[in-house]
Each structure stands twice: as C-alpha cells, then as structure tokens.
CSV table of C-alpha atoms and ligand atoms in Angstrom, one decimal:
chain,number,residue,atom,x,y,z
D,1,VAL,CA,146.6,101.4,44.8
D,2,LEU,CA,146.3,103.0,48.7
D,3,THR,CA,143.0,102.9,50.2
D,4,GLY,CA,142.1,103.9,53.3
D,5,ALA,CA,141.0,100.3,54.5
D,6,THR,CA,138.3,101.6,57.6
D,7,SER,CA,138.0,105.3,58.3
D,8,ALA,CA,140.0,104.1,61.2
D,9,THR,CA,142.9,102.0,59.3
D,10,LEU,CA,145.1,102.9,57.0
D,11,ARG,CA,146.1,100.2,54.7
D,12,PHE,CA,149.1,99.7,52.8
D,13,PRO,CA,150.1,97.9,49.3
D,14,ALA,CA,150.1,94.1,49.6
D,15,ASP,CA,154.0,94.3,47.9
D,16,PHE,CA,155.1,97.1,50.2
D,17,LEU,CA,158.5,96.6,51.4
D,18,TRP,CA,158.5,96.5,55.2
D,19,GLY,CA,162.0,96.0,56.6
D,20,ALA,CA,164.9,96.9,59.8
D,21,ALA,CA,168.1,98.6,58.5
D,22,THR,CA,171.5,98.3,60.2
D,23,ALA,CA,175.2,98.8,59.1
D,24,ALA,CA,178.3,96.7,59.6
D,25,TYR,CA,180.6,98.5,61.6
D,26,GLN,CA,177.2,99.3,64.0
D,27,ILE,CA,176.8,95.8,64.8
D,28,GLU,CA,178.8,93.3,63.4
D,29,GLY,CA,181.7,93.4,66.0
D,30,ALA,CA,184.5,91.1,65.5
D,31,ALA,CA,186.8,93.7,63.6
D,32,THR,CA,189.9,91.6,63.7
D,33,GLU,CA,189.1,88.4,62.4
D,34,GLY,CA,188.8,86.5,59.5
D,35,GLY,CA,191.1,89.0,58.1
D,36,ARG,CA,189.8,92.3,58.7
D,37,THR,CA,191.7,95.4,58.5
D,38,PRO,CA,191.3,98.7,60.4
D,39,SER,CA,188.6,101.2,58.9
D,40,ILE,CA,188.3,104.9,59.2
D,41,TRP,CA,186.0,104.1,62.5
D,42,ASP,CA,188.4,101.6,64.1
D,43,THR,CA,191.0,104.5,64.0
D,44,PHE,CA,188.7,107.4,64.7
D,45,SER,CA,186.6,105.2,67.6
D,46,ARG,CA,190.2,103.9,69.0
D,47,THR,CA,191.5,107.6,69.3
D,48,PRO,CA,190.4,108.8,72.8
D,49,GLY,CA,187.9,111.9,73.1
D,50,ARG,CA,186.2,111.1,69.8
D,51,VAL,CA,183.2,108.7,70.8
D,52,ARG,CA,181.3,109.1,74.1
D,53,THR,CA,183.2,107.3,77.2
D,54,GLY,CA,185.7,105.7,74.7
D,55,ASP,CA,182.9,103.2,72.9
D,56,THR,CA,184.5,101.2,69.6
D,57,GLY,CA,182.7,98.4,67.2
D,58,ASP,CA,185.3,95.5,68.3
D,59,ILE,CA,182.1,94.0,69.7
D,60,ALA,CA,178.9,96.1,69.1
D,61,THR,CA,176.1,93.8,69.0
D,62,ASP,CA,178.5,90.8,67.9
D,63,HIS,CA,176.5,89.7,64.6
D,64,TYR,CA,179.2,88.4,62.9
D,65,HIS,CA,178.7,85.8,65.2
D,66,HIS,CA,174.9,85.9,66.4
D,67,PHE,CA,173.5,86.6,62.5
D,68,ARG,CA,172.0,83.3,62.4
D,69,GLU,CA,169.8,84.4,65.9
D,70,ASP,CA,169.3,88.2,64.1
D,71,VAL,CA,167.7,86.4,61.0
D,72,ALA,CA,165.1,84.4,63.1
D,73,LEU,CA,164.6,87.5,64.9
D,74,MET,CA,163.9,89.2,61.3
D,75,ALA,CA,161.6,85.9,60.4
D,76,ASP,CA,159.4,86.2,63.7
D,77,LEU,CA,158.8,90.0,62.9
D,78,GLY,CA,157.4,89.2,59.6
D,79,LEU,CA,159.8,91.3,57.9
D,80,LYS,CA,159.8,91.2,54.2
D,81,ALA,CA,163.2,92.9,53.6
D,82,TYR,CA,166.5,93.9,55.7
D,83,ARG,CA,168.7,96.4,54.8
D,84,PHE,CA,172.4,95.9,55.9
D,85,SER,CA,175.9,96.8,55.1
D,86,VAL,CA,178.9,95.2,53.6
D,87,SER,CA,181.8,96.1,55.7
D,88,TRP,CA,184.9,97.2,53.1
D,89,PRO,CA,187.5,96.3,54.7
D,90,ARG,CA,186.3,92.5,55.4
D,91,VAL,CA,186.2,91.6,51.9
D,92,GLN,CA,188.9,94.2,50.5
D,93,PRO,CA,191.6,95.0,53.4
D,94,THR,CA,193.4,97.5,51.7
D,95,GLY,CA,191.0,99.0,49.3
D,96,ARG,CA,192.5,97.4,46.1
D,97,GLY,CA,193.2,94.3,45.0
D,98,PRO,CA,191.8,90.6,45.0
D,99,ALA,CA,188.8,89.9,47.6
D,100,LEU,CA,189.0,88.2,51.0
D,101,GLU,CA,187.0,85.1,50.1
D,102,ARG,CA,186.8,84.6,53.7
D,103,GLY,CA,185.2,87.8,54.3
D,104,LEU,CA,183.0,87.5,51.3
D,105,ASP,CA,181.8,83.8,53.0
D,106,PHE,CA,180.0,85.8,55.9
D,107,TYR,CA,178.4,87.9,53.3
D,108,ARG,CA,177.2,84.4,51.4
D,109,ARG,CA,176.2,82.8,55.0
D,110,LEU,CA,173.8,85.9,55.5
D,111,VAL,CA,172.7,86.0,52.4
D,112,ASP,CA,171.5,83.0,52.2
D,113,GLU,CA,170.3,82.8,55.8
D,114,LEU,CA,167.8,85.4,54.9
D,115,LEU,CA,166.8,84.3,51.6
D,116,THR,CA,165.5,81.1,53.4
D,117,ALA,CA,163.7,82.6,55.4
D,118,GLY,CA,162.0,84.9,52.4
D,119,ILE,CA,163.1,88.1,53.5
D,120,THR,CA,164.6,90.1,50.8
D,121,PRO,CA,168.1,91.2,51.1
D,122,LEU,CA,168.9,95.2,50.4
D,123,LEU,CA,172.8,95.9,50.4
D,124,THR,CA,174.5,99.0,50.9
D,125,LEU,CA,178.1,98.4,49.5
D,126,TYR,CA,179.3,101.6,52.2
D,127,HIS,CA,178.1,102.9,55.3
D,128,TRP,CA,181.2,105.0,56.3
D,129,ASP,CA,184.2,102.7,57.0
D,130,LEU,CA,186.5,103.0,54.4
D,131,PRO,CA,189.7,100.9,54.5
D,132,GLN,CA,192.2,102.9,56.6
D,133,GLU,CA,194.8,102.4,54.0
D,134,LEU,CA,192.5,104.7,51.5
D,135,GLU,CA,192.1,107.4,53.8
D,136,ASP,CA,196.3,107.0,54.2
D,137,ALA,CA,195.8,107.5,50.3
D,138,GLY,CA,194.1,110.6,51.0
D,139,GLY,CA,190.7,109.3,51.4
D,140,TRP,CA,187.4,111.2,49.4
D,141,PRO,CA,188.8,114.5,48.9
D,142,ALA,CA,191.1,112.3,46.9
D,143,ARG,CA,189.8,111.5,43.1
D,144,ASP,CA,191.3,107.6,43.0
D,145,THR,CA,189.1,107.0,45.9
D,146,ALA,CA,186.4,107.0,43.5
D,147,SER,CA,188.4,104.5,41.7
D,148,ARG,CA,188.6,101.6,44.2
D,149,PHE,CA,185.6,102.3,44.9
D,150,ALA,CA,183.8,101.1,41.6
D,151,ASP,CA,186.7,98.3,42.1
D,152,TYR,CA,185.1,96.7,45.0
D,153,ALA,CA,181.7,96.9,44.0
D,154,ALA,CA,182.2,94.3,41.1
D,155,LEU,CA,184.1,92.6,43.6
D,156,VAL,CA,181.1,92.4,46.0
D,157,ALA,CA,178.9,91.9,42.8
D,158,ARG,CA,180.7,89.2,41.5
D,159,ALA,CA,180.0,87.6,44.6
D,160,LEU,CA,176.6,88.1,45.4
D,161,GLY,CA,174.8,89.2,42.3
D,162,ASP,CA,173.5,85.8,41.6
D,163,ARG,CA,171.5,86.2,45.2
D,164,VAL,CA,170.9,90.1,46.2
D,165,PRO,CA,168.4,91.6,44.0
D,166,MET,CA,168.5,95.2,45.5
D,167,TRP,CA,172.0,97.4,45.9
D,168,THR,CA,172.6,100.3,47.3
D,169,THR,CA,176.1,102.2,46.7
D,170,LEU,CA,176.5,104.7,49.3
D,171,ASN,CA,174.8,105.9,52.3
D,172,GLU,CA,174.6,109.4,53.0
D,173,PRO,CA,176.7,110.5,51.1
D,174,TRP,CA,176.4,114.0,53.1
D,175,CYS,CA,177.5,112.8,56.5
D,176,SER,CA,180.6,110.7,54.6
D,177,ALA,CA,181.6,114.5,53.4
D,178,PHE,CA,180.5,117.0,56.2
D,179,LEU,CA,180.9,115.7,59.0
D,180,GLY,CA,184.1,113.1,58.1
D,181,TYR,CA,186.2,116.2,56.5
D,182,GLY,CA,183.8,119.2,57.3
D,183,SER,CA,183.0,119.1,61.4
D,184,GLY,CA,184.9,116.4,62.0
D,185,VAL,CA,182.4,114.7,64.2
D,186,HIS,CA,182.8,111.3,62.3
D,187,ALA,CA,185.7,109.2,60.7
D,188,PRO,CA,188.2,110.8,59.7
D,189,GLY,CA,187.9,113.1,61.9
D,190,ARG,CA,189.2,116.2,59.3
D,191,THR,CA,188.3,119.5,59.5
D,192,ASN,CA,188.6,122.0,55.8
D,193,ALA,CA,185.9,122.7,53.8
D,194,ALA,CA,187.3,122.7,50.6
D,195,ASP,CA,188.2,119.1,51.1
D,196,ALA,CA,184.4,118.5,52.1
D,197,LEU,CA,183.2,119.7,49.0
D,198,ARG,CA,186.0,117.3,47.4
D,199,ALA,CA,184.8,114.2,49.3
D,200,ALA,CA,181.3,115.1,48.2
D,201,HIS,CA,182.1,114.8,44.1
D,202,HIS,CA,184.4,112.1,45.4
D,203,LEU,CA,181.0,110.5,46.1
D,204,ASN,CA,178.8,111.4,43.7
D,205,LEU,CA,181.5,110.0,41.4
D,206,ALA,CA,182.2,107.0,43.2
D,207,HIS,CA,178.2,106.3,43.1
D,208,GLY,CA,178.6,106.8,39.8
D,209,ARG,CA,181.4,104.7,38.5
D,210,ALA,CA,180.5,101.8,41.2
D,211,THR,CA,176.4,102.2,39.4
D,212,ILE,CA,178.3,101.2,36.2
D,213,ALA,CA,180.6,98.9,37.2
D,214,LEU,CA,177.3,97.1,39.4
D,215,ARG,CA,175.3,97.2,35.9
D,216,ALA,CA,178.0,95.4,33.9
D,217,VAL,CA,178.3,92.2,36.4
D,218,LEU,CA,174.2,92.2,38.0
D,219,PRO,CA,171.6,90.0,36.2
D,220,SER,CA,169.1,93.2,34.5
D,221,THR,CA,166.5,92.8,37.1
D,222,ALA,CA,169.2,94.0,39.8
D,223,GLN,CA,167.7,97.3,41.6
D,224,LEU,CA,170.5,99.9,41.8
D,225,SER,CA,170.0,103.1,44.1
D,226,ILE,CA,171.9,105.5,46.0
D,227,THR,CA,170.3,106.5,50.0
D,228,LEU,CA,170.4,110.5,50.8
D,229,ASN,CA,170.1,111.9,54.1
D,230,LEU,CA,167.7,114.9,52.9
D,231,ALA,CA,167.0,117.9,54.7
D,232,ALA,CA,163.4,118.5,54.7
D,233,VAL,CA,164.6,122.1,54.7
D,234,SER,CA,161.9,125.2,55.5
D,235,ALA,CA,163.0,129.0,56.1
D,236,HIS,CA,162.6,130.2,60.0
D,237,THR,CA,160.2,133.4,58.5
D,238,THR,CA,159.5,134.2,55.1
D,239,SER,CA,162.3,137.0,55.3
D,240,PRO,CA,164.4,137.0,52.5
D,241,GLU,CA,167.3,136.6,54.8
D,242,ASP,CA,166.0,133.4,56.1
D,243,LEU,CA,164.9,132.3,52.3
D,244,GLU,CA,168.7,132.7,51.7
D,245,ALA,CA,169.4,131.0,54.2
D,246,ALA,CA,167.1,128.0,53.6
D,247,ARG,CA,168.1,128.3,49.5
D,248,ARG,CA,171.8,128.1,50.6
D,249,ILE,CA,171.2,125.0,53.1
D,250,ASP,CA,169.3,123.4,50.5
D,251,GLY,CA,171.8,123.1,48.2
D,252,LEU,CA,174.7,122.5,50.3
D,253,ALA,CA,171.9,119.2,51.8
D,254,ASN,CA,170.1,118.2,48.9
D,255,ARG,CA,171.1,119.6,45.4
D,256,ILE,CA,174.6,119.5,45.7
D,257,PHE,CA,174.0,115.4,45.4
D,258,LEU,CA,170.4,115.2,43.7
D,259,ASN,CA,171.3,118.1,40.7
D,260,PRO,CA,174.5,115.7,39.7
D,261,LEU,CA,172.5,112.9,40.0
D,262,PHE,CA,169.7,113.7,38.5
D,263,HIS,CA,170.3,116.8,36.3
D,264,ARG,CA,174.0,116.1,35.6
D,265,GLN,CA,175.5,119.4,36.8
D,266,TYR,CA,175.9,120.9,40.0
D,267,PRO,CA,173.7,124.0,41.2
D,268,ASP,CA,175.2,127.3,39.9
D,269,ASP,CA,174.4,129.0,43.2
D,270,LEU,CA,175.8,126.1,45.0
D,271,LEU,CA,179.1,126.6,42.9
D,272,LYS,CA,178.8,130.6,43.4
D,273,ASP,CA,178.2,130.4,47.1
D,274,THR,CA,181.3,128.2,48.0
D,275,ALA,CA,183.4,130.3,45.5
D,276,HIS,CA,185.9,131.6,47.8
D,277,ILE,CA,186.4,127.9,49.0
D,278,THR,CA,187.0,126.2,46.2
D,279,ASP,CA,187.2,126.3,42.7
D,280,TRP,CA,185.3,123.1,42.0
D,281,SER,CA,188.0,122.5,39.6
D,282,PHE,CA,188.5,119.1,40.7
D,283,VAL,CA,184.9,118.0,38.5
D,284,HIS,CA,186.0,116.8,35.6
D,285,GLU,CA,183.8,116.9,32.7
D,286,PRO,CA,183.2,113.6,31.5
D,287,ASP,CA,182.5,113.1,35.8
D,288,LEU,CA,178.8,114.4,35.5
D,289,ALA,CA,177.7,111.9,32.9
D,290,ASP,CA,179.6,109.0,35.0
D,291,ILE,CA,177.6,110.2,37.7
D,292,GLY,CA,174.3,111.1,36.1
D,293,GLN,CA,173.5,106.8,35.6
D,294,ARG,CA,170.1,105.6,36.2
D,295,VAL,CA,169.0,104.6,39.5
D,296,ASP,CA,165.8,102.3,40.1
D,297,PHE,CA,165.1,103.8,43.4
D,298,LEU,CA,166.4,106.8,45.4
D,299,GLY,CA,166.2,105.7,49.3
D,300,ILE,CA,165.8,108.5,51.8
D,301,ASN,CA,166.8,108.6,55.5
D,302,TYR,CA,164.6,111.2,57.2
D,303,TYR,CA,165.0,111.4,61.2
D,304,SER,CA,163.8,115.5,61.7
D,305,PRO,CA,163.2,118.3,60.0
D,306,THR,CA,165.5,121.7,59.7
D,307,ALA,CA,164.8,124.9,60.2
D,308,VAL,CA,166.8,127.0,59.0
D,309,ALA,CA,167.7,131.3,59.8
D,310,ALA,CA,169.4,134.0,58.8
D,311,ALA,CA,172.0,134.1,61.8
D,312,ASP,CA,170.8,136.3,64.8
D,313,SER,CA,172.3,137.3,67.7
D,314,SER,CA,168.8,137.8,69.9
D,315,ARG,CA,168.1,134.2,68.8
D,316,PRO,CA,169.5,131.3,71.0
D,317,SER,CA,173.1,129.8,69.2
D,318,PRO,CA,171.9,127.4,66.3
D,319,ASP,CA,170.6,124.4,67.4
D,320,THR,CA,171.4,120.9,65.6
D,321,ALA,CA,174.1,122.5,63.6
D,322,GLN,CA,177.6,121.1,63.5
D,323,PRO,CA,179.7,123.8,63.1
D,324,GLY,CA,181.8,123.1,59.7
D,325,ALA,CA,179.9,120.9,58.4
D,326,TRP,CA,178.1,123.7,56.4
D,327,PRO,CA,181.2,125.3,54.0
D,328,GLY,CA,180.6,128.7,53.8
D,329,CYS,CA,177.3,129.1,55.7
D,330,ASP,CA,178.7,130.9,58.8
D,331,ASN,CA,175.8,133.6,58.9
D,332,ILE,CA,173.4,130.7,59.1
D,333,SER,CA,171.6,129.5,62.0
D,334,PHE,CA,169.3,126.3,63.0
D,335,PRO,CA,166.5,127.7,65.1
D,336,PRO,CA,165.0,125.2,67.5
D,337,VAL,CA,162.1,123.5,66.5
D,338,PRO,CA,159.2,123.7,69.2
D,339,GLY,CA,157.7,120.8,70.2
D,340,GLN,CA,158.5,116.8,71.6
D,341,ARG,CA,162.5,115.8,71.1
D,342,THR,CA,164.0,112.1,71.2
D,343,ALA,CA,166.8,111.1,73.0
D,344,MET,CA,169.3,112.3,70.0
D,345,ASP,CA,167.5,115.6,70.5
D,346,TRP,CA,166.7,115.8,67.4
D,347,PRO,CA,162.8,117.2,67.6
D,348,VAL,CA,159.6,115.2,66.5
D,349,ASP,CA,158.1,116.3,63.0
D,350,SER,CA,156.7,113.5,60.9
D,351,GLY,CA,155.6,116.8,58.5
D,352,GLY,CA,158.9,117.2,56.9
D,353,LEU,CA,159.0,113.2,55.7
D,354,HIS,CA,155.3,114.1,53.9
D,355,GLN,CA,156.9,117.7,52.6
D,356,LEU,CA,160.1,115.9,51.9
D,357,LEU,CA,158.6,112.8,49.5
D,358,LEU,CA,155.9,115.9,47.8
D,359,ARG,CA,158.7,117.8,46.7
D,360,LEU,CA,160.7,114.6,45.3
D,361,ARG,CA,157.2,113.7,43.7
D,362,ASP,CA,157.7,116.9,42.2
D,363,GLU,CA,161.0,117.5,40.9
D,364,LEU,CA,161.8,113.0,39.9
D,365,PRO,CA,158.4,111.6,39.0
D,366,ALA,CA,159.4,108.9,37.4
D,367,LEU,CA,161.2,107.6,40.4
D,368,PRO,CA,160.2,105.4,42.9
D,369,LEU,CA,161.0,105.9,46.3
D,370,ILE,CA,162.0,104.1,49.2
D,371,ILE,CA,162.5,105.0,53.1
D,372,THR,CA,166.0,103.2,54.1
D,373,GLU,CA,165.6,104.9,57.2
D,374,ASN,CA,163.4,106.2,59.9
D,375,GLY,CA,163.2,105.9,63.4
D,376,ALA,CA,164.1,107.1,67.0
D,377,ALA,CA,166.6,106.6,70.1
D,378,TYR,CA,164.5,107.0,73.3
D,379,GLU,CA,166.0,106.6,77.6
D,380,ASP,CA,164.5,102.6,77.2
D,381,HIS,CA,164.1,101.3,80.0
D,382,CYS,CA,164.8,97.8,80.4
D,383,GLU,CA,163.0,94.9,82.9
D,384,PRO,CA,165.4,92.2,84.3
D,385,ASN,CA,163.9,90.1,82.0
D,386,GLY,CA,165.1,92.1,79.0
D,387,THR,CA,161.8,93.5,78.5
D,388,VAL,CA,161.3,97.0,76.8
D,389,HIS,CA,157.7,99.3,77.0
D,390,ASP,CA,158.5,102.2,74.2
D,391,PRO,CA,155.7,104.0,73.8
D,392,GLU,CA,157.5,106.8,72.3
D,393,ARG,CA,158.9,105.0,69.8
D,394,ILE,CA,155.6,103.8,68.6
D,395,ALA,CA,154.6,107.0,68.8
D,396,TYR,CA,156.8,108.2,66.7
D,397,LEU,CA,157.0,105.1,63.8
D,398,GLN,CA,152.7,105.8,64.1
D,399,ALA,CA,153.0,109.2,62.8
D,400,HIS,CA,155.8,108.9,60.4
D,401,LEU,CA,154.4,106.0,58.6
D,402,GLU,CA,151.0,108.1,58.5
D,403,ALA,CA,153.0,110.7,57.0
D,404,VAL,CA,154.6,108.3,54.4
D,405,HIS,CA,150.7,106.9,53.7
D,406,ARG,CA,149.2,110.4,53.1
D,407,ALA,CA,152.1,111.3,51.0
D,408,CYS,CA,151.1,108.0,49.0
D,409,ALA,CA,147.6,109.2,48.7
D,410,ASP,CA,149.4,112.5,47.5
D,411,GLY,CA,150.8,111.0,45.0
D,412,ALA,CA,154.6,110.2,46.1
D,413,ASP,CA,155.5,106.9,44.4
D,414,VAL,CA,156.8,105.5,48.1
D,415,ARG,CA,157.5,101.1,48.1
D,416,GLY,CA,158.8,100.7,51.2
D,417,TYR,CA,160.0,101.4,54.3
D,418,PHE,CA,162.8,100.6,56.7
D,419,VAL,CA,162.8,101.1,60.6
D,420,TRP,CA,166.4,102.4,61.6
D,421,SER,CA,167.0,100.2,63.0
D,422,LEU,CA,167.0,96.2,63.9
D,423,LEU,CA,169.3,96.4,66.8
D,424,ASP,CA,170.1,98.8,69.7
D,425,ASN,CA,173.7,99.2,68.2
D,426,PHE,CA,177.1,101.4,68.1
D,427,GLU,CA,175.5,104.9,67.6
D,428,TRP,CA,179.0,106.3,65.7
D,429,ALA,CA,180.0,109.4,67.8
D,430,HIS,CA,177.3,108.3,70.9
D,431,GLY,CA,179.0,104.9,71.1
D,432,TYR,CA,176.3,102.7,73.0
D,433,SER,CA,174.5,105.6,75.4
D,434,LYS,CA,171.7,106.0,72.3
D,435,ARG,CA,169.7,103.2,71.2
D,436,PHE,CA,167.2,103.1,67.9
D,437,GLY,CA,166.6,99.6,68.0
D,438,LEU,CA,163.4,97.9,67.8
D,439,VAL,CA,165.4,94.9,69.9
D,440,HIS,CA,166.9,95.6,72.9
D,441,ILE,CA,170.6,94.4,73.1
D,442,ASP,CA,172.0,93.4,76.4
D,443,PHE,CA,176.0,94.5,75.6
D,444,ALA,CA,176.9,92.2,78.5
D,445,SER,CA,174.9,88.9,78.1
D,446,GLN,CA,174.5,90.2,73.7
D,447,ARG,CA,170.9,88.7,74.6
D,448,ARG,CA,168.4,90.3,72.2
D,449,THR,CA,164.9,90.9,73.5
D,450,PRO,CA,162.0,92.4,71.1
D,451,LYS,CA,161.0,95.3,72.0
D,452,ASP,CA,156.6,96.5,72.4
D,453,SER,CA,157.7,98.2,69.0
D,454,ALA,CA,158.7,95.4,67.6
D,455,ARG,CA,155.6,93.7,68.7
D,456,TRP,CA,153.9,96.6,66.9
D,457,TYR,CA,155.4,97.0,63.4
D,458,ALA,CA,155.1,93.1,62.9
D,459,ASN,CA,151.6,93.5,63.4
D,460,ILE,CA,151.8,96.3,61.3
D,461,ILE,CA,153.6,94.2,58.8
D,462,HIS,CA,151.1,91.4,59.8
D,463,THR,CA,148.2,93.3,58.2
D,464,GLY,CA,149.4,95.7,56.1
D,465,THR,CA,147.7,98.2,57.9
D,466,LEU,CA,147.6,101.1,60.2
D,467,ALA,CA,145.2,101.7,62.5
D,468,ARG,CA,144.9,105.4,62.8
D,469,ARG,CA,145.5,107.5,65.9
D,470,ARG,CA,142.8,108.5,67.9
D,471,CYS,CA,142.4,112.1,68.3
D,472,THR,CA,143.2,113.5,71.8
D,473,GLY,CA,142.8,116.8,70.9
Y,501,GBH,C1,171.2,107.8,60.4
Y,501,GBH,O1,172.6,109.3,60.0
Y,501,GBH,C2,173.1,107.1,59.8
Y,501,GBH,O2,173.1,106.3,58.7
Y,501,GBH,C3,172.6,105.8,60.8
Y,501,GBH,O3,174.0,104.9,60.6
Y,501,GBH,C4,172.6,106.5,62.0
Y,501,GBH,O4,173.0,105.4,63.2
Y,501,GBH,C5,171.2,106.7,62.5
Y,501,GBH,O5,170.9,107.8,61.4
Y,501,GBH,C6,170.7,107.3,63.5
Y,501,GBH,O6,171.5,108.6,64.1
Y,501,GBH,O7,173.7,118.2,63.0
Y,501,GBH,O8,174.2,119.1,61.0
Y,501,GBH,O9,174.3,116.9,61.4
Y,501,GBH,C7,171.6,110.2,60.3
Y,501,GBH,C8,172.7,111.4,60.6
Y,501,GBH,C9,171.8,113.2,61.6
Y,501,GBH,C10,172.7,113.9,59.5
Y,501,GBH,C11,171.0,114.6,61.9
Y,501,GBH,C12,171.7,115.3,59.9
Y,501,GBH,C13,171.4,116.6,61.6
Y,501,GBH,C14,172.2,117.7,60.7
Y,501,GBH,N1,171.8,112.8,60.3
Y,501,GBH,N2,172.2,115.5,61.6
Y,501,GBH,S1,173.6,117.9,61.9
C-alpha cells in the first residue's frame, strides 16, 4: 500500500520495480560483428540527410563490448530491473530461418550478468530495428512481416525463456508505423498514409501472434506485455472543432492500438475518418482474436502532453506535429504548450502522465501498468573529469515520479518505473546531439560517468521514498 511516509516524503511500495531502459540500436554498436546484418536503421542512418550530422549506430556506446561494465554501473545504482531490446538482425540476420547462435550468445551473457547482479531483465523483442531483408520484402505494410515476427519471438524465447521473466513484444508501434511509413522521419523513411495504417495493423497482428508464440514456449510465470507511447491528448479549447480534432488524434495515437488489444475491434470513428485513405480490407476477421491476447501488464512511455486544436490560421504553425504522421489530419494543429521545454523542445508537464494513468485506471481497471520510459534530454555540461550536474533532469524526473505516486494514490495500478535512458545514446534522427542518459558517455573514449541524476535516482531506489519538492511559490 502506498503511503506518504511523512508530509515531506512520498513512499513507494517495497516491491516497486525501479529500472532504467535502453534499446539495441541506440547503444550496442558492433553493427557488423558476429554475423549481424543491417536493419532498417543501419540503412536509414547511412543515407545522407536522414540523421543529423550523419551519425549512425555503428559504434554508439559500444555496449556490445562494454556490457559487463554497464551491468556493474546498474548494480552501483541499485537498479532492480533493466529494460533492453534484442537486435533482430543480430539473432536472425535475414528475418527468417534458424537462429544465429553467436548473436543469441551475446544476450545470454548479458542476461546472466544481470541475474548475477540481482537485476531483473525486461526484454523487448522489437525496438525498431527490422532486418533490412524484411523491409525489402515489404516491411510492416506487408502482412507476412507479422508472421516473421512471431517466428523470431519464438526463437528468442527458446534461447532465453529459462532466465528472462518479463517480455515486451513491441516498443511504440505508433512510431514504427507513423514515423517510419507516414512522416518518414524514422526508418525506413517511407511516406504513404495508407501504408502507415497497414503497418499499424500488421504491428498489432505481430504483437498478437508473437504473444501466442511466447505463451507456447515460455514458462507459465512469464509476464508478457506491449509498450505503447500513448498520447496524453487534450483539446486546446472546449469548442466543438477542437474537441473533434482531439478525438481524431486520440483515435490515431491511442485507440488504434488500445481498442484491438483490449476490446478486439478498431474504433468505428477511426475507420470512418480514414475511409478516404484505405478501406481497411487488410484487417482479416480472425486477426482481432489474435491481437486481443491477454497481456500481464501494459508498458507506457511518456515524455510530454499533446494539445490538439482545429487548424486555425491565426495561430502559429503546428508545434510538435510531424507532417504525414497523422493520416487524414491536415486540418488539425498542435498548438504549443506553454512552459518549460527540454532540449528536444518537448514541453515539460507531468500532469499529462497523471491524466493518462487515471484514464487507464478507468478504461482498463484490471491491468497492471509499468512506466517503461520517462526521461528528458538537456544540454549537459560535462566537466573535464566527466562530471555532469543536471538539476533540470532531476527536476523533470522528480515531477514525473510525483505524478506517478499521485496516480497510484488515486487508484492507478503502477508497478514500476524505468528512466529513459541508462546511458546517453543514439537518439534516432537526432543522432548523438541529444543526451537522455543518467550516465554520461564520452563518445570519443567510451568513458562512462554517472551524472548527478544517477546518484539522485540511486538514493530514491535505496530509500523507496521521494522527498517532496519544497513549494517555491
Ligand atoms: C521514445 O520515443 C523511444 O522509445 C526511445 O527509443 C527514444 O530514444 C526516446 O523516446 C526519446 O526520444 O512529433 O508527432 O512525433 C518517443 C517518441 C516522441 C513520439 C514525441 C511522439 C511527439 C509527437 N515520441 N513524439 S510527433
């Protein structure tokens, strides 16, 4: 039971799962070692103009060679859990056929190291690195990719199922579908609204079929999940036009995943709003039963809120919205949310996280939740010895943990929280220019140095309490 220990501190349950997260392409490097083949992110990042300053994940934080040191860092911080992803092309290079045992061995060693350190592994099967061969065969808009993913899931489960207790199928399918095939800002960089919607469905199907495959292989105690980047949507005003705009964005960001996953149907309004783009004939009747498999928890990634308005020429142009990422929403805008911003230019507002958690409490009352990502990039200033004082990051994390605590007190069933990210890393289209880590990386020397925020987080984990911020008026 959640309590305020004193009026000045907030106590979390003793079994709360405190962790940090990473993803394979963002940290591993060793892009051509051990028989690994290119993923769509290798191809994309090697294409001039796609990633800021031409950065690639070829070396990244070289975690592939530094994983023992990185697990030791996690142990120093007292992490209870570590969320990482498996690189599909490292363990099944063509996306089909037998496993590459050398690739699986890397994850066997990593997991063994974690278990020895008393850290619970939370394994994500897909954090955006589709084998390039599967993209060449059609990628996520192709139905077959869902079957390929289920086979890959079974292959990883057979190798690691005896020692990984927590599994996530997909990380943020919204990004894979709508940034990968809609706005083209993420790999594979395609821009077609109908393909983006097809991709979303096939990602849902991939999740469902992989969940069936995992249940068949894993021990009955395994906990299965999917991670969504749900949008904390709010209408800019209560005008009917703004409310309508918010409904449409909610459909494309949230209900396109939540409804098939938990109610075995796509929302009628979404189908209607997008009927001029696609007839949705790629949804076959049995798909919905496959998609709606039971999961043991839902992972939520949250960074900032999403204000939505009907397009209005008197307002500044859309703020965070990626053109093309929202099929059929050309007359909708994202008015800037006032207040502080991170180095990503994302607004800071922990109220959105609280709002989202209460919505899930109301709509999916029996479902345990885990915050699988939350964190912020800031312009870190690194001293010559590697030290980084990052009070803004601490303030961001503090505010969001308070929001989680408040949501729990209000009845949301949140079981854990993972900071994005353990390490500074390859921030996708931004390359290495944005730093989200608790631990600073000197990319020239690969030296790791915990930032002030890492020490602060370690203390929270150690005490299980958060000192409430002084009210500064
Ligand atoms: C996560 O994505 C990723 O899982 C992680 O790998 C990444 O490093 C981390 O966050 C930090 O970026 O402008 O229309 O796209 C978060 C992706 C960012 C997607 C904000 C939605 C706003 C809407 N989200 N974005 S839009």
